[in-house]
Coordinates of C-alpha atoms (C1' of nucleotides) in Angstrom, one line a residue:
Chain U
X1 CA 113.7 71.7 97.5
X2 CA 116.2 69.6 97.3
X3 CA 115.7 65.7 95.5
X4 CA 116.0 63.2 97.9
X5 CA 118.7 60.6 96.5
X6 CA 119.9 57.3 97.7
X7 CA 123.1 58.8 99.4
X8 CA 122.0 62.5 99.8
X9 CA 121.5 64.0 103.3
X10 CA 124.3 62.1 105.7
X11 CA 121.2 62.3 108.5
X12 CA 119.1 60.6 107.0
X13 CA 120.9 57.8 105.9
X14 CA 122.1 57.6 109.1
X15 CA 118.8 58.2 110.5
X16 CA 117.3 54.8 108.3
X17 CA 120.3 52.5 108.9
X18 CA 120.3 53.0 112.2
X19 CA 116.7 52.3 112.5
X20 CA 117.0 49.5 110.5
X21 CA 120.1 48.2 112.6
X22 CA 117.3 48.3 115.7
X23 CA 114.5 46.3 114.4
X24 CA 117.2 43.7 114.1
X25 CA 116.8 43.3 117.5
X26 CA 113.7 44.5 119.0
X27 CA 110.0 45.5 117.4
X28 CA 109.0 48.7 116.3
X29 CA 106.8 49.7 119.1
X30 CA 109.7 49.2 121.9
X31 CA 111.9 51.5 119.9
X32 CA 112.2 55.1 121.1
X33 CA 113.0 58.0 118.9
X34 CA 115.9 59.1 121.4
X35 CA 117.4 55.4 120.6
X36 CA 117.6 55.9 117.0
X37 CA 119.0 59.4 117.3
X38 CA 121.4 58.5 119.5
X39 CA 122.2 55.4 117.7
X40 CA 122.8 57.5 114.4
X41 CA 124.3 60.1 116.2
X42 CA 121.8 62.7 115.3
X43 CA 119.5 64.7 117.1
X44 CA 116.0 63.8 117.8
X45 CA 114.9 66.8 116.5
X46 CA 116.1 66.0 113.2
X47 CA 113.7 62.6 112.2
X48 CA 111.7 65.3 112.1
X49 CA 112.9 67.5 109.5
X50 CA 113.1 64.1 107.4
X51 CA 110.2 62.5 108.6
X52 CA 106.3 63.1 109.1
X53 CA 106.7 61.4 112.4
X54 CA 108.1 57.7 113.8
X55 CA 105.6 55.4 111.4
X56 CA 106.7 57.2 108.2
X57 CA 110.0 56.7 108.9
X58 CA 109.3 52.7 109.6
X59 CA 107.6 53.0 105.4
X60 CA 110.0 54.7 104.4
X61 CA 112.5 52.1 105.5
X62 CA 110.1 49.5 104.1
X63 CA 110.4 51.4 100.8
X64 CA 113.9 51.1 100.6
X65 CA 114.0 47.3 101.4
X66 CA 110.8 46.7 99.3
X67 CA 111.8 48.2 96.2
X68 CA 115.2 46.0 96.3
X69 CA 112.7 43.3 96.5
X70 CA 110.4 44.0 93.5
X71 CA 112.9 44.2 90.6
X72 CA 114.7 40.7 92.1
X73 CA 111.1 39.5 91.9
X74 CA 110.4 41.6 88.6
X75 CA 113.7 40.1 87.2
X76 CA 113.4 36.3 87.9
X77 CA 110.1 35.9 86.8
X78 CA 110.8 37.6 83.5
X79 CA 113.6 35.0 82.9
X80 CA 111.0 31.9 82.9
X81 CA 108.7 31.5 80.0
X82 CA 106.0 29.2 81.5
X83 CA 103.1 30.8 83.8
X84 CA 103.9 27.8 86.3
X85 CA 107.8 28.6 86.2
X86 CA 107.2 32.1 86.3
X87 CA 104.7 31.6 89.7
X88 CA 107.4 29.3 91.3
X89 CA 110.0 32.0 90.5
X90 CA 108.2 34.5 92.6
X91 CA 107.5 32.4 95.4
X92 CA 111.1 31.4 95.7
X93 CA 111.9 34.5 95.4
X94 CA 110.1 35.8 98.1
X95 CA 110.6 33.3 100.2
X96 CA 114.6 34.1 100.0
X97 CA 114.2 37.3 100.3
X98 CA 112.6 37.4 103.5
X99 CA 114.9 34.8 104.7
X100 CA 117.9 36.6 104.0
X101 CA 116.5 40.0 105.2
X102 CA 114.5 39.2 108.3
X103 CA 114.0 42.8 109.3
X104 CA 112.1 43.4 105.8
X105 CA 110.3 40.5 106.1
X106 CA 109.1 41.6 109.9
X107 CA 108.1 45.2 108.9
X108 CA 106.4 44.2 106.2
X109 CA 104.8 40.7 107.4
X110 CA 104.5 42.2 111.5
X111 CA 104.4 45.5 111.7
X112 CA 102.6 48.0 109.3
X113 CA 99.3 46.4 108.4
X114 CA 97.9 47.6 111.3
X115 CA 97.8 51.2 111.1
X116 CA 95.8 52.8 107.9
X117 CA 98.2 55.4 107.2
X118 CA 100.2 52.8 105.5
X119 CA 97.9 52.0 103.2
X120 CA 98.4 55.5 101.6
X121 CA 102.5 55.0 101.9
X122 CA 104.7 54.6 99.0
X123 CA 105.7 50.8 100.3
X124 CA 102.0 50.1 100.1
X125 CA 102.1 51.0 96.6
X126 CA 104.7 49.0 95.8
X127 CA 102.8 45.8 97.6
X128 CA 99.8 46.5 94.9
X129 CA 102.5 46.2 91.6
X130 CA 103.9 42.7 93.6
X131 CA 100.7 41.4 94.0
X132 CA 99.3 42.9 90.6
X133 CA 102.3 41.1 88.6
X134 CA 100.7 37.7 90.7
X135 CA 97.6 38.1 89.1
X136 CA 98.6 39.3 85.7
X137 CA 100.8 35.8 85.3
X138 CA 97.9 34.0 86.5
X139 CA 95.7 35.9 83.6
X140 CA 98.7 35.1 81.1
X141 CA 98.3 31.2 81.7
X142 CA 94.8 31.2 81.7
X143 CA 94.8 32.8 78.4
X144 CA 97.6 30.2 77.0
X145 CA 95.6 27.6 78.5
X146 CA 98.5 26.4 81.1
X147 CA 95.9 27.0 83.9
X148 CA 92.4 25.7 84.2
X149 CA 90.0 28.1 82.6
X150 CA 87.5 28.4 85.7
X151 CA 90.4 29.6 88.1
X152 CA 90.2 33.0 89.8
X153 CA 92.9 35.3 89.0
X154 CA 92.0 37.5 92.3
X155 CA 91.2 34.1 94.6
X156 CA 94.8 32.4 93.3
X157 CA 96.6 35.3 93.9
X158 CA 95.9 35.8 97.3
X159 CA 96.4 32.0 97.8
X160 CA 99.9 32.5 96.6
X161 CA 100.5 35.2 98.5
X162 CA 98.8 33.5 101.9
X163 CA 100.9 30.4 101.3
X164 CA 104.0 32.5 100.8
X165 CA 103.4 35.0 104.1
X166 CA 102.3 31.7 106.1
X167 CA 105.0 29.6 105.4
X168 CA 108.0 31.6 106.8
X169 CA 105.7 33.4 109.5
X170 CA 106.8 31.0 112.6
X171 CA 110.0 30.9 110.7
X172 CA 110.2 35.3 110.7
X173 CA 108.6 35.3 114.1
X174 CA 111.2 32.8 115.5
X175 CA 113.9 33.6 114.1
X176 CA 114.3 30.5 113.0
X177 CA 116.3 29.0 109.3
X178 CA 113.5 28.3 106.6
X179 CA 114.4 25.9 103.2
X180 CA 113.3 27.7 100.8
X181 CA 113.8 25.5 98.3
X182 CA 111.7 22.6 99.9
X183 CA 108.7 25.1 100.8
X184 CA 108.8 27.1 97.7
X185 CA 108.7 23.5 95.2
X186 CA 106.0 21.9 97.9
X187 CA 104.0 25.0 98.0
X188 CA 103.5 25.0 93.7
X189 CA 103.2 21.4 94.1
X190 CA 100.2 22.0 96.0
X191 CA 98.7 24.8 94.0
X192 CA 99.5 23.5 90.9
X193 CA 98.1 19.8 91.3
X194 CA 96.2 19.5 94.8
X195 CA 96.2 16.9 97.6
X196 CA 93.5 15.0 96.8
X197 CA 94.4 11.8 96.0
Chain W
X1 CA 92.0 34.7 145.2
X2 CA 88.5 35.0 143.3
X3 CA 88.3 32.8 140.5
X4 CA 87.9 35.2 137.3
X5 CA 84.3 34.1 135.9
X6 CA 82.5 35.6 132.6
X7 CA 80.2 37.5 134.9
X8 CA 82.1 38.3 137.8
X9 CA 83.5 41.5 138.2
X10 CA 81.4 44.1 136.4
X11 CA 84.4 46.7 136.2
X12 CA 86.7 43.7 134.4
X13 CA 83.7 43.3 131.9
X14 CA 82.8 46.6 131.7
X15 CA 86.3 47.1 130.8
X16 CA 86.6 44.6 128.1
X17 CA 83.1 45.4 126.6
X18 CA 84.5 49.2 126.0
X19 CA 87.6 48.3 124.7
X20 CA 86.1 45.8 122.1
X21 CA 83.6 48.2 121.3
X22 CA 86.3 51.1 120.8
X23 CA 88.4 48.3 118.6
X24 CA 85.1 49.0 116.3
X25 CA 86.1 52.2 115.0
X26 CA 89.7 52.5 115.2
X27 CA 93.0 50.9 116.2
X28 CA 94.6 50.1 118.9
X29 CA 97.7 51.7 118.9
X30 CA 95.1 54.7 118.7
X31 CA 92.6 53.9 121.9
X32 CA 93.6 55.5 125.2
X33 CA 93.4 54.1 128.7
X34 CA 91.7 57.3 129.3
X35 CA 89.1 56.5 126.6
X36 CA 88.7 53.0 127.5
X37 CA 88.0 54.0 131.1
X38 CA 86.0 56.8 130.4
X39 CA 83.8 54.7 128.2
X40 CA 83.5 51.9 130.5
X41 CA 82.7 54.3 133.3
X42 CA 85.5 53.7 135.5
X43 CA 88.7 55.3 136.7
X44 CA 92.2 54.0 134.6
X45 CA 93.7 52.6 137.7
X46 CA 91.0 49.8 138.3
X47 CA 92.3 48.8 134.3
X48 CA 95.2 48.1 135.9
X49 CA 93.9 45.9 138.5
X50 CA 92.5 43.3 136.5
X51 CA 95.1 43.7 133.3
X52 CA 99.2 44.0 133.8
X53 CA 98.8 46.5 130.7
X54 CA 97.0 47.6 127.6
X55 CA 98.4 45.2 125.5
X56 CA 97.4 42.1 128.3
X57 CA 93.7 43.6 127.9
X58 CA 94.1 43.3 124.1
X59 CA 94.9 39.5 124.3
X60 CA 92.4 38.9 127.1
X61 CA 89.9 40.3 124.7
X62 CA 91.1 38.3 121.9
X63 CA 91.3 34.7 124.0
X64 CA 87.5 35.1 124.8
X65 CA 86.7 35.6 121.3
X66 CA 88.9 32.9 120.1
X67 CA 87.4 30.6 122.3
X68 CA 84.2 30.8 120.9
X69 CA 85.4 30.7 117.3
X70 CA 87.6 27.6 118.7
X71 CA 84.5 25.4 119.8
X72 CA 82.4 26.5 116.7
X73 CA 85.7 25.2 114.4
X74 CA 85.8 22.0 116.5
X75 CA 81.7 21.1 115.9
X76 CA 81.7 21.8 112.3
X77 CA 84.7 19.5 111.7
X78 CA 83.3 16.7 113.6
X79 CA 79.6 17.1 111.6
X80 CA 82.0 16.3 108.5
X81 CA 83.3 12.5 107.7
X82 CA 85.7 13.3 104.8
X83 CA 88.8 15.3 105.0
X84 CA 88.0 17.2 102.2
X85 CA 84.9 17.9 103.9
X86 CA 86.3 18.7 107.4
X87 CA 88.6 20.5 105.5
X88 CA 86.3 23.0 104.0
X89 CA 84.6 23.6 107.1
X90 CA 87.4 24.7 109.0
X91 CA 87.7 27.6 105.9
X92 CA 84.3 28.3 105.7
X93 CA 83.4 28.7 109.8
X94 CA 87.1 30.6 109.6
X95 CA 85.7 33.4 107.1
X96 CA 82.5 32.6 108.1
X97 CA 83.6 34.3 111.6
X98 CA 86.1 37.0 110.4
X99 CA 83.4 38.3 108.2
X100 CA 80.6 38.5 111.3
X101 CA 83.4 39.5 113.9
X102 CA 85.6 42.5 112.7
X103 CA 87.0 43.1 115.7
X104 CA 87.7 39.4 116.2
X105 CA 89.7 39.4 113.2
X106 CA 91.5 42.6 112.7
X107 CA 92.6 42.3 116.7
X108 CA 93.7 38.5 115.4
X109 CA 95.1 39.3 112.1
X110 CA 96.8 42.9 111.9
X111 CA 97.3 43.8 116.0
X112 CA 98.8 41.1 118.0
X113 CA 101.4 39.6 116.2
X114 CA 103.6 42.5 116.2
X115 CA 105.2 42.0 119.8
X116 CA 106.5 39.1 121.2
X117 CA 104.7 39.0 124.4
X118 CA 101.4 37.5 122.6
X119 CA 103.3 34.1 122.1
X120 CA 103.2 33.7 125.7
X121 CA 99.4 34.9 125.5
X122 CA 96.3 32.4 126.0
X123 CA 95.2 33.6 122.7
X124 CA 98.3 32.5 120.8
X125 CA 98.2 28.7 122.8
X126 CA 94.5 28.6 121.3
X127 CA 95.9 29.7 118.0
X128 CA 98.0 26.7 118.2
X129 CA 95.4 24.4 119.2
X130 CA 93.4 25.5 116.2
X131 CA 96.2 24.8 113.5
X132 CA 97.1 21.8 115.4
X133 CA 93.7 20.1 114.6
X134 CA 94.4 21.4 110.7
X135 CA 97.2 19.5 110.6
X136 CA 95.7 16.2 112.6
X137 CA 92.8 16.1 110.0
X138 CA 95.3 16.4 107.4
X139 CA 97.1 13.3 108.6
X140 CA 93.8 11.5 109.1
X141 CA 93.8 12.2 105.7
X142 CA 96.8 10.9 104.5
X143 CA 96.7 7.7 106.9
X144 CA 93.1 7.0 104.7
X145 CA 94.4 8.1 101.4
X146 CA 92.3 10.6 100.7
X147 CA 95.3 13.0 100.4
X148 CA 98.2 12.0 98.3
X149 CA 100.9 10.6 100.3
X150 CA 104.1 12.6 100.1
X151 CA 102.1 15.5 101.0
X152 CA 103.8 17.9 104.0
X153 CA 101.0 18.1 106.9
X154 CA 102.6 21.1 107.9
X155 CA 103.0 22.8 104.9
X156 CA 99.8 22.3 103.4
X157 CA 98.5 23.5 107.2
X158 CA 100.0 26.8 106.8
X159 CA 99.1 27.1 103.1
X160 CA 95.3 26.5 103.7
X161 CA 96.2 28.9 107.0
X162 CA 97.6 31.2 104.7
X163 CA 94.6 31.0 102.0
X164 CA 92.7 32.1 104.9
X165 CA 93.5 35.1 106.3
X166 CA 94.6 36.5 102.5
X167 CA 91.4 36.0 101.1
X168 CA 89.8 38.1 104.1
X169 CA 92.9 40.7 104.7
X170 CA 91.5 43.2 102.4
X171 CA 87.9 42.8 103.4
X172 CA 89.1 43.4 107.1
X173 CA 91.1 46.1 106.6
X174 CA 88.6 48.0 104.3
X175 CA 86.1 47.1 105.9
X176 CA 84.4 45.2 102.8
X177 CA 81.7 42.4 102.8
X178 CA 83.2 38.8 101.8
X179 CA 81.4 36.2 100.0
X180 CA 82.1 33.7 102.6
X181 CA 80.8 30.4 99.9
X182 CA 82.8 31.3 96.8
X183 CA 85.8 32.1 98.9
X184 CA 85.9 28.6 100.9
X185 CA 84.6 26.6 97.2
X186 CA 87.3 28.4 95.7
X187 CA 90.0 27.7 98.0
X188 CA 89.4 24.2 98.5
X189 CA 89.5 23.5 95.1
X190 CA 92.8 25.0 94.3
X191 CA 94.1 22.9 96.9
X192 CA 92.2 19.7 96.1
X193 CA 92.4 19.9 92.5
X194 CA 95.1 22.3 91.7
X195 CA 95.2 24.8 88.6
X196 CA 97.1 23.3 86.3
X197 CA 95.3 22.5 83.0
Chain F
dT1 C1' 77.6 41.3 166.6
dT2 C1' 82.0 42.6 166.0
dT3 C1' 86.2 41.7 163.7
dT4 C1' 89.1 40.9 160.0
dG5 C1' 90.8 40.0 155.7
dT6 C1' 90.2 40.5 150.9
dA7 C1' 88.3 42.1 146.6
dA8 C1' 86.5 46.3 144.1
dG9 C1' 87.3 50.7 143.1
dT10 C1' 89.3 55.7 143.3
dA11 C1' 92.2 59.8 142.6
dA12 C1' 96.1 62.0 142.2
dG13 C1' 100.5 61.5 141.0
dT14 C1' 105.0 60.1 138.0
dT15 C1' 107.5 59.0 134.0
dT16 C1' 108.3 58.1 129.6
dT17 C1' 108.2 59.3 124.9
dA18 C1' 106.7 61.2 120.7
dC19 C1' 106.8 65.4 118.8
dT20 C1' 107.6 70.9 118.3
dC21 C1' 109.9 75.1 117.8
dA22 C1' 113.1 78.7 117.9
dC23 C1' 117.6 79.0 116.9
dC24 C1' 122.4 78.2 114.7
dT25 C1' 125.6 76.6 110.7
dT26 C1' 126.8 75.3 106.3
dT27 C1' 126.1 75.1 101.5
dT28 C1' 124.5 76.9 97.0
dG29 C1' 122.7 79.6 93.2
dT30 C1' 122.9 84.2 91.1
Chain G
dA1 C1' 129.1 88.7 98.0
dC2 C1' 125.1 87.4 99.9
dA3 C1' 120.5 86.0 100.3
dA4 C1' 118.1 81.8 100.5
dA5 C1' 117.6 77.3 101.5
dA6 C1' 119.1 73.0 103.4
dG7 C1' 121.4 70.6 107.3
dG8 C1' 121.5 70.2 112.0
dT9 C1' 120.8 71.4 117.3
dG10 C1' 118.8 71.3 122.1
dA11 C1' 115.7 72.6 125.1
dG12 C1' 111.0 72.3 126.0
dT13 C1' 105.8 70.5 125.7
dA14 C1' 102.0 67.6 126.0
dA15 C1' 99.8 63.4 126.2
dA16 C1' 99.5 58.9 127.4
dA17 C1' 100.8 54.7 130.0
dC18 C1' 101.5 53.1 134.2
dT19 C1' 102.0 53.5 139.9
dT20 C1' 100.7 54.0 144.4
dA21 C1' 98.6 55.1 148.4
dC22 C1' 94.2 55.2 149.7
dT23 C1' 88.9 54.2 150.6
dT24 C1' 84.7 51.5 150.4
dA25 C1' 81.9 47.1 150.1
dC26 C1' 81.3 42.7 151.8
dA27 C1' 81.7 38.1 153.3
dA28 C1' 83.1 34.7 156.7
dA29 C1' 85.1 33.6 161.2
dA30 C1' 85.3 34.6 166.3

DNA sequence: TTTTGTAAGTAAGTTTTACTCACCTTTTGT
DNA sequence: ACAAAAGGTGAGTAAAACTTACTTACAAAA
């Protein structure tokens, strides 16, 4: 068999972009295998020879866009030194990227969790190391004392990660701009020193 | 035209009541008019009397629930005098109800939000109505400085929003217990106090 | 009491769409 | 050179969502 590379089979390249190109403008669920096919100028019958059936294709895509994702994210935090710096980094980060790409940030925000085979797909995996690398900064800064000794590594993280989805849902949903800068700087302002006065 | 009461068709409930009860054990993407009928004991075409599809049915489903969860959110806030207070009961009855309702929340948090026709739903304008009053206590908050001034009503909605439904994602989708008291302590704290040391 | 109009419910289609399978064609390793 | 494997095709299948023409129950008006 054959390795699968970035540029490899011309189908299935074709097959992923075009799919791609098409959840630009319409959800997964309204998209029909005959529209990709004929969009990539393939055949229907060969998604088939490249993929298990139409929902691996949409992780597959995923996996492309998310693992673009993780080293940018993997990248800029390793470039601050301070836990809080580091945190800010990732929310930014995120926050941009699903700004920029808005069909990334509607697969993965929209339309996989609800259907368990993605939780065994390879973009699911990927999801774990982003929100592991959360937590282990959070560990990091509790060790150096930067954060408050009694906070929850597990809790915080999924704070972050709430506060991050949440804040450019209406925005994904919409289609609407988001300033990242402005939400990303409010939301560590929150975390990082509350609203109570 | 009959008005459409909680009692009064018994097909329409019947209908409902299987559906919700098949949204137990699997997804919807994966439940079949056929089943639903079958299990509600009546024929497919009467679904489609009282529902203009499946997907209607789904947010019908989800609007009754949401109403009840709606009016339990609204008396616990108003038992509360502080913000902070109000504030923790809106997370609390939130996860409180997620945790008891599975189907509630895996229909609210992983199926609907996918295609655009729920923001027309009733479901999504009770959504709305529910993070409205978030952001109205958090202004009452401000207005009696309780809450620092320069904070963003609507971003700190959508972060405590956000805290939410993270904190209970996995539970819900693995179908896990959630200890409803740590979470809601834990997550108003970060946001009251923040983690910085 | 009969009529009549409407809501409740049925049963047998139709159509769409994801998916399969047997078959060609091109490339590649030995 | 040639077998084997990968790339690609096109017609066909099955299942599931949705339609439509129909019947039955039932209440209020005439």
């Amino acid at each position: 068999m054959k390795p699968v590379s970035k540029t490899s089979p011309p189908g299935r390249i074709k097959i992923m972009t075009s799919f791609s190109t098409l959840m630009g403008t319409k959800d997964f669920q309204s998209i029909t295998i005959a529209e990709i096919a004929k969009n990539a100028g393939v055949t229907e019958g060969l998604i088939y020879k490249y993929f298990k059936d139409k929902k691996d294709l949409l992780y597959q895509v995923l996996c492309q866009h998310f693992a673009g994702f993780l080293s940018l994210v993997q990248d800029r935090t390793a470039a601050e030194n301070s836990c809080i710096a580091k945190l800010e980094a990732i929310v930014s980060a995120s926050l941009e990227s699903y700004n920029q790409n808005r069909v990334f940030a509607r697969i993965l925000l929209l339309e996989v969790r609800n259907s368990p085979a993605y939780f065994d797909s390879c973009a699911y995996a990927m999801v774990k190391k982003y929100s592991r690398l959360i937590r282990e900064i959070v560990c990091d800064g509790i060790a150096k004392k930067e954060l408050k000794p009694d906070t929850d590594p597990f809790l915080l993280q999924k704070v972050i990660l709430g506060a991050i989805e949440h804040t450019c849902l209406k925005q994904v949903i919409f289609d609407r701009e988001l300033d990242v800068q402005a939400a990303s700087s409010g939301i560590i302002n929150i975390v990082s020193y509350g609203v109570k006065k």
